[in-house]
Amino acid sequence: MRDGDLEALITGTPDAPRLVVKRSPDGELRAALDAVVQQQAMNAELARVGLDPAGVRAATESAHVSVTSLETEDPHLGERLGLAIAAGVVLYMFLIIGGQMVAQGVVEEKSSRVVELLLSTIKPTQLLAGKVIGIGLTNLLQLVIIAAAGLIASGVGGVLTLPSAALAGTLGWGLAWFLLGFFTYATVLAAASSLVSRQEDLQNVISPVIMVLVVPFVIGVSMLPSSPDSTLTAVLSLVPGFSPTLMPMRIALGVAAPWEIALSVVLSIAAVAVLLRLGGRIYSNAVLHTGARVKLRDALRAA
């Protein structure tokens, strides 16, 4: 012991073990020996009063607390969480990319004066609707291909073991929310981009809209993994503009009630209708004005 060949030496009898150390004993080893001594003392006391130590020990070891769970734990919670984050990221990226494509197209047509030729045959609102629907369907096709490929690869690789109905529901709602979100943001971005005539000025008018899209994405990926039942995310998922990102994530996690989904869809459709009317007015009054940036107040007042 003094030379350091041994860290500890246990001597004595089984009923009274003795621990010899150079300086201070290891806490875990001392606790283990204390438990042995205490058990031996209890056995001796039980034997003294005429009880069988082995029988008493068996009776105490078989005693357990009764547990009643009000809610069963979801065995697929980890997969649902991964699917929710993936849905949020993909929808966020496609909404950003698709919205910017619409905005850049509007400015390009305006700066090249192509829009003047187009508006000689169709109405401004028809041109706006056609642009939004065309780019939206293109992005929707890309989203379907990417989502289907990802789900198939995950299923074949054994990464996802969720029921097919849950996967199909998540994919279906994700596509539906992409369309609602795209029509919402693309309409606003198209109206905002019609206020300027140069690509250099485009970021100044679309940045506030992009920031509105960033906020729900950040809230979703930061709060939902740790608090799927968060009241804040539940309330925000009903707000048009926030719903296209937050609601698909909550649906993938399985925490969105049917009435919440229905209410968010109704509110989003109503918001799209209002934005289409308002955005169409701004687009109609600003798209033919070249040169200096058109003020939003003038574009709303012009008609």
Short mmCIF file of C-alpha atoms in Angstrom, two decimals:
data_model
loop_
_atom_site.label_atom_id
_atom_site.label_comp_id
_atom_site.label_asym_id
_atom_site.label_seq_id
_atom_site.Cartn_x
_atom_site.Cartn_y
_atom_site.Cartn_z
CA MET A 1 0.00 0.00 0.00
CA ARG A 2 2.74 2.48 0.90
CA ASP A 3 4.64 1.72 -2.33
CA GLY A 4 1.53 2.40 -4.42
CA ASP A 5 1.13 -1.15 -5.76
CA LEU A 6 -2.43 -1.29 -4.36
CA GLU A 7 -5.04 1.45 -4.18
CA ALA A 8 -7.03 -0.23 -1.42
CA LEU A 9 -6.95 -3.39 0.71
CA ILE A 10 -10.02 -5.07 2.16
CA THR A 11 -9.32 -7.18 5.23
CA GLY A 12 -11.24 -8.37 8.26
CA THR A 13 -14.20 -10.75 8.30
CA PRO A 14 -17.32 -10.82 6.08
CA ASP A 15 -19.32 -9.45 9.00
CA ALA A 16 -16.81 -6.72 9.75
CA PRO A 17 -14.72 -5.81 6.68
CA ARG A 18 -11.92 -3.33 7.06
CA LEU A 19 -10.73 -0.95 4.34
CA VAL A 20 -7.07 0.04 4.31
CA VAL A 21 -5.96 2.95 2.10
CA LYS A 22 -2.86 5.12 1.87
CA ARG A 23 -4.67 8.42 2.42
CA SER A 24 -8.41 8.81 1.70
CA PRO A 25 -10.73 6.05 0.42
CA ASP A 26 -12.59 6.08 -2.91
CA GLY A 27 -16.16 7.24 -2.33
CA GLU A 28 -17.85 4.55 -4.43
CA LEU A 29 -15.81 1.74 -2.85
CA ARG A 30 -16.57 2.97 0.66
CA ALA A 31 -20.28 3.26 -0.15
CA ALA A 32 -20.31 -0.31 -1.49
CA LEU A 33 -18.62 -1.66 1.65
CA ASP A 34 -20.97 0.35 3.88
CA ALA A 35 -23.92 -1.25 2.06
CA VAL A 36 -22.45 -4.73 2.71
CA VAL A 37 -21.92 -3.99 6.39
CA GLN A 38 -25.42 -2.56 6.76
CA GLN A 39 -26.95 -5.60 5.05
CA GLN A 40 -24.99 -7.93 7.36
CA ALA A 41 -26.15 -5.96 10.37
CA MET A 42 -29.75 -6.13 9.23
CA ASN A 43 -29.48 -9.88 8.64
CA ALA A 44 -28.09 -10.36 12.15
CA GLU A 45 -30.87 -8.28 13.67
CA LEU A 46 -33.55 -10.18 11.74
CA ALA A 47 -32.06 -13.48 12.81
CA ARG A 48 -31.99 -12.29 16.43
CA VAL A 49 -35.75 -11.67 16.44
CA GLY A 50 -36.46 -14.98 14.72
CA LEU A 51 -37.02 -13.85 11.12
CA ASP A 52 -35.50 -15.34 7.99
CA PRO A 53 -33.19 -12.70 6.41
CA ALA A 54 -33.51 -14.26 2.94
CA GLY A 55 -37.31 -14.22 3.08
CA VAL A 56 -37.41 -10.63 4.27
CA ARG A 57 -35.00 -9.58 1.52
CA ALA A 58 -37.10 -11.36 -1.15
CA ALA A 59 -40.25 -9.66 0.11
CA THR A 60 -38.71 -6.20 0.05
CA GLU A 61 -37.13 -6.67 -3.38
CA SER A 62 -40.48 -7.68 -4.91
CA ALA A 63 -42.18 -4.48 -3.70
CA HIS A 64 -42.53 -1.85 -6.45
CA VAL A 65 -44.46 1.34 -6.91
CA SER A 66 -47.51 1.11 -9.19
CA VAL A 67 -47.18 3.48 -12.20
CA THR A 68 -50.22 4.81 -14.10
CA SER A 69 -49.43 6.78 -17.29
CA LEU A 70 -52.07 9.24 -18.39
CA GLU A 71 -50.51 9.40 -21.86
CA THR A 72 -48.59 6.69 -23.65
CA GLU A 73 -45.17 7.57 -24.98
CA ASP A 74 -44.97 7.78 -28.76
CA PRO A 75 -42.41 5.20 -29.94
CA HIS A 76 -41.94 7.20 -33.16
CA LEU A 77 -41.35 10.56 -31.45
CA GLY A 78 -37.75 10.80 -32.69
CA GLU A 79 -38.80 10.06 -36.28
CA ARG A 80 -41.66 12.55 -36.07
CA LEU A 81 -39.29 15.20 -34.78
CA GLY A 82 -36.82 14.61 -37.61
CA LEU A 83 -39.65 14.66 -40.14
CA ALA A 84 -41.01 17.91 -38.69
CA ILE A 85 -37.65 19.68 -38.89
CA ALA A 86 -37.08 18.38 -42.42
CA ALA A 87 -40.54 19.63 -43.47
CA GLY A 88 -39.87 23.06 -41.96
CA VAL A 89 -36.48 23.40 -43.64
CA VAL A 90 -37.71 22.26 -47.08
CA LEU A 91 -40.82 24.45 -47.03
CA TYR A 92 -38.80 27.45 -45.85
CA MET A 93 -36.25 27.00 -48.64
CA PHE A 94 -38.83 26.53 -51.38
CA LEU A 95 -40.91 29.49 -50.22
CA ILE A 96 -37.82 31.70 -50.19
CA ILE A 97 -36.55 30.49 -53.57
CA GLY A 98 -39.95 30.56 -55.28
CA GLY A 99 -40.84 33.97 -53.89
CA GLN A 100 -37.56 35.48 -55.04
CA MET A 101 -38.06 33.98 -58.51
CA VAL A 102 -41.39 35.79 -58.77
CA ALA A 103 -39.90 39.06 -57.53
CA GLN A 104 -36.93 38.90 -59.90
CA GLY A 105 -39.22 38.08 -62.82
CA VAL A 106 -41.39 41.09 -62.13
CA VAL A 107 -38.42 43.47 -62.03
CA GLU A 108 -36.87 41.93 -65.14
CA GLU A 109 -40.07 42.31 -67.15
CA LYS A 110 -40.48 45.86 -65.86
CA SER A 111 -36.92 46.98 -66.59
CA SER A 112 -36.95 45.45 -70.09
CA ARG A 113 -40.43 46.90 -70.77
CA VAL A 114 -41.71 43.46 -71.74
CA VAL A 115 -44.53 44.01 -69.28
CA GLU A 116 -45.86 46.85 -71.46
CA LEU A 117 -46.32 44.44 -74.37
CA LEU A 118 -47.93 41.83 -72.14
CA LEU A 119 -50.34 44.30 -70.60
CA SER A 120 -51.51 45.36 -74.04
CA THR A 121 -53.30 42.01 -74.32
CA ILE A 122 -54.07 40.95 -70.71
CA LYS A 123 -54.97 42.65 -67.46
CA PRO A 124 -52.31 43.30 -64.79
CA THR A 125 -54.08 41.07 -62.27
CA GLN A 126 -54.16 38.25 -64.84
CA LEU A 127 -50.44 38.67 -65.50
CA LEU A 128 -49.72 38.63 -61.77
CA ALA A 129 -51.88 35.56 -61.18
CA GLY A 130 -50.35 33.73 -64.13
CA LYS A 131 -46.82 34.44 -62.93
CA VAL A 132 -47.57 33.29 -59.37
CA ILE A 133 -49.41 30.16 -60.46
CA GLY A 134 -46.82 29.20 -63.09
CA ILE A 135 -43.79 29.51 -60.82
CA GLY A 136 -45.76 28.00 -57.95
CA LEU A 137 -46.64 24.85 -59.90
CA THR A 138 -43.03 24.51 -61.08
CA ASN A 139 -41.78 24.66 -57.52
CA LEU A 140 -44.54 22.32 -56.39
CA LEU A 141 -43.40 19.69 -58.91
CA GLN A 142 -39.83 20.00 -57.68
CA LEU A 143 -41.00 19.74 -54.08
CA VAL A 144 -43.02 16.60 -54.81
CA ILE A 145 -40.04 14.92 -56.49
CA ILE A 146 -37.64 15.80 -53.68
CA ALA A 147 -40.08 14.82 -50.91
CA ALA A 148 -41.00 11.53 -52.57
CA ALA A 149 -37.35 10.65 -53.18
CA GLY A 150 -36.48 11.47 -49.57
CA LEU A 151 -39.33 9.40 -48.13
CA ILE A 152 -38.56 6.44 -50.38
CA ALA A 153 -34.86 6.54 -49.51
CA SER A 154 -35.65 6.80 -45.79
CA GLY A 155 -38.09 3.92 -45.99
CA VAL A 156 -35.72 1.65 -47.90
CA GLY A 157 -32.85 2.51 -45.55
CA GLY A 158 -34.97 1.78 -42.49
CA VAL A 159 -34.63 5.31 -41.17
CA LEU A 160 -38.40 5.85 -41.05
CA THR A 161 -40.70 3.22 -39.56
CA LEU A 162 -43.76 5.45 -39.26
CA PRO A 163 -47.05 4.06 -40.59
CA SER A 164 -47.69 4.78 -44.25
CA ALA A 165 -50.80 6.79 -43.36
CA ALA A 166 -48.77 9.15 -41.15
CA LEU A 167 -46.15 9.65 -43.86
CA ALA A 168 -48.76 10.24 -46.55
CA GLY A 169 -50.62 12.69 -44.32
CA THR A 170 -47.46 14.63 -43.54
CA LEU A 171 -46.51 14.81 -47.21
CA GLY A 172 -50.02 15.80 -48.30
CA TRP A 173 -50.34 18.57 -45.73
CA GLY A 174 -46.82 19.76 -46.50
CA LEU A 175 -47.71 20.21 -50.17
CA ALA A 176 -51.00 21.92 -49.30
CA TRP A 177 -49.27 24.35 -46.96
CA PHE A 178 -46.61 25.04 -49.57
CA LEU A 179 -49.31 26.18 -51.99
CA LEU A 180 -51.01 28.37 -49.38
CA GLY A 181 -47.68 29.81 -48.27
CA PHE A 182 -46.45 30.36 -51.80
CA PHE A 183 -49.59 32.20 -52.90
CA THR A 184 -49.34 34.35 -49.76
CA TYR A 185 -45.68 35.32 -50.00
CA ALA A 186 -45.36 35.32 -53.80
CA THR A 187 -48.27 37.75 -54.12
CA VAL A 188 -46.76 40.11 -51.56
CA LEU A 189 -43.28 39.82 -53.11
CA ALA A 190 -44.64 40.43 -56.62
CA ALA A 191 -46.47 43.55 -55.43
CA ALA A 192 -43.41 44.79 -53.54
CA SER A 193 -41.05 44.18 -56.45
CA SER A 194 -43.31 46.10 -58.83
CA LEU A 195 -42.39 49.24 -56.90
CA VAL A 196 -38.81 49.23 -58.26
CA SER A 197 -37.34 49.08 -61.75
CA ARG A 198 -33.82 47.78 -61.06
CA GLN A 199 -32.52 44.50 -59.70
CA GLU A 200 -30.16 46.53 -57.46
CA ASP A 201 -33.15 47.97 -55.61
CA LEU A 202 -35.02 44.70 -55.29
CA GLN A 203 -33.55 43.58 -51.95
CA ASN A 204 -34.65 46.79 -50.28
CA VAL A 205 -38.32 46.09 -50.91
CA ILE A 206 -38.42 42.31 -50.44
CA SER A 207 -36.22 42.06 -47.33
CA PRO A 208 -39.07 42.92 -44.90
CA VAL A 209 -41.22 40.19 -46.47
CA ILE A 210 -38.41 37.65 -46.25
CA MET A 211 -37.92 38.51 -42.58
CA VAL A 212 -41.56 37.72 -41.88
CA LEU A 213 -40.95 34.28 -43.37
CA VAL A 214 -37.74 33.76 -41.39
CA VAL A 215 -39.36 34.39 -37.99
CA PRO A 216 -41.75 31.38 -37.92
CA PHE A 217 -39.01 29.11 -39.25
CA VAL A 218 -36.64 30.12 -36.45
CA ILE A 219 -39.39 29.73 -33.85
CA GLY A 220 -40.30 26.30 -35.19
CA VAL A 221 -36.81 24.77 -35.25
CA SER A 222 -35.85 26.29 -31.89
CA MET A 223 -38.99 25.63 -29.83
CA LEU A 224 -40.82 22.61 -31.26
CA PRO A 225 -38.03 20.03 -30.68
CA SER A 226 -37.96 20.76 -26.94
CA SER A 227 -41.61 21.81 -26.46
CA PRO A 228 -43.90 20.20 -29.06
CA ASP A 229 -46.98 21.25 -27.06
CA SER A 230 -45.85 24.86 -26.69
CA THR A 231 -48.79 27.27 -26.43
CA LEU A 232 -46.85 29.97 -28.28
CA THR A 233 -46.19 27.81 -31.35
CA ALA A 234 -49.79 26.55 -31.27
CA VAL A 235 -51.13 30.11 -31.37
CA LEU A 236 -48.64 31.33 -33.97
CA SER A 237 -49.39 28.35 -36.22
CA LEU A 238 -52.90 29.77 -36.65
CA VAL A 239 -51.61 33.17 -37.83
CA PRO A 240 -51.58 33.57 -41.64
CA GLY A 241 -48.00 33.95 -42.80
CA PHE A 242 -46.73 31.85 -39.90
CA SER A 243 -48.97 28.86 -40.63
CA PRO A 244 -47.19 27.61 -43.80
CA THR A 245 -44.06 26.86 -41.77
CA LEU A 246 -45.28 26.09 -38.26
CA MET A 247 -48.44 24.09 -38.95
CA PRO A 248 -46.77 21.41 -41.15
CA MET A 249 -44.16 20.93 -38.43
CA ARG A 250 -46.85 20.51 -35.76
CA ILE A 251 -48.76 18.12 -38.03
CA ALA A 252 -45.62 16.03 -38.53
CA LEU A 253 -45.14 15.90 -34.75
CA GLY A 254 -48.74 14.79 -34.30
CA VAL A 255 -49.60 17.63 -31.89
CA ALA A 256 -51.93 19.68 -34.13
CA ALA A 257 -55.61 19.14 -33.36
CA PRO A 258 -57.99 18.76 -36.34
CA TRP A 259 -59.82 21.98 -35.42
CA GLU A 260 -56.51 23.86 -35.34
CA ILE A 261 -55.62 22.62 -38.82
CA ALA A 262 -59.06 23.51 -40.17
CA LEU A 263 -59.00 26.99 -38.60
CA SER A 264 -55.51 27.75 -39.87
CA VAL A 265 -56.49 26.69 -43.40
CA VAL A 266 -59.58 28.93 -43.37
CA LEU A 267 -57.61 31.90 -42.03
CA SER A 268 -54.83 31.38 -44.59
CA ILE A 269 -57.27 31.17 -47.50
CA ALA A 270 -58.96 34.36 -46.30
CA ALA A 271 -55.57 36.06 -46.03
CA VAL A 272 -54.63 34.94 -49.53
CA ALA A 273 -57.87 36.41 -50.91
CA VAL A 274 -57.21 39.74 -49.22
CA LEU A 275 -53.57 39.83 -50.30
CA LEU A 276 -54.44 38.96 -53.89
CA ARG A 277 -56.83 41.89 -54.04
CA LEU A 278 -54.43 44.28 -52.34
CA GLY A 279 -51.34 43.00 -54.14
CA GLY A 280 -53.14 43.14 -57.47
CA ARG A 281 -53.95 46.81 -56.91
CA ILE A 282 -50.33 47.66 -56.05
CA TYR A 283 -49.03 45.65 -58.99
CA SER A 284 -51.48 47.22 -61.43
CA ASN A 285 -50.62 50.76 -60.37
CA ALA A 286 -46.85 50.39 -60.06
CA VAL A 287 -45.70 47.93 -62.71
CA LEU A 288 -45.86 50.43 -65.58
CA HIS A 289 -43.98 53.15 -63.67
CA THR A 290 -40.29 53.05 -64.54
CA GLY A 291 -37.41 55.05 -63.13
CA ALA A 292 -37.58 56.05 -59.48
CA ARG A 293 -39.06 53.76 -56.88
CA VAL A 294 -42.83 54.06 -56.54
CA LYS A 295 -43.98 54.80 -53.01
CA LEU A 296 -46.32 52.24 -51.52
CA ARG A 297 -48.78 54.95 -50.51
CA ASP A 298 -48.97 56.22 -54.09
CA ALA A 299 -49.43 52.71 -55.48
CA LEU A 300 -52.33 52.07 -53.13
CA ARG A 301 -53.88 55.43 -53.84
CA ALA A 302 -53.58 55.34 -57.64
CA ALA A 303 -56.49 53.24 -58.88
#
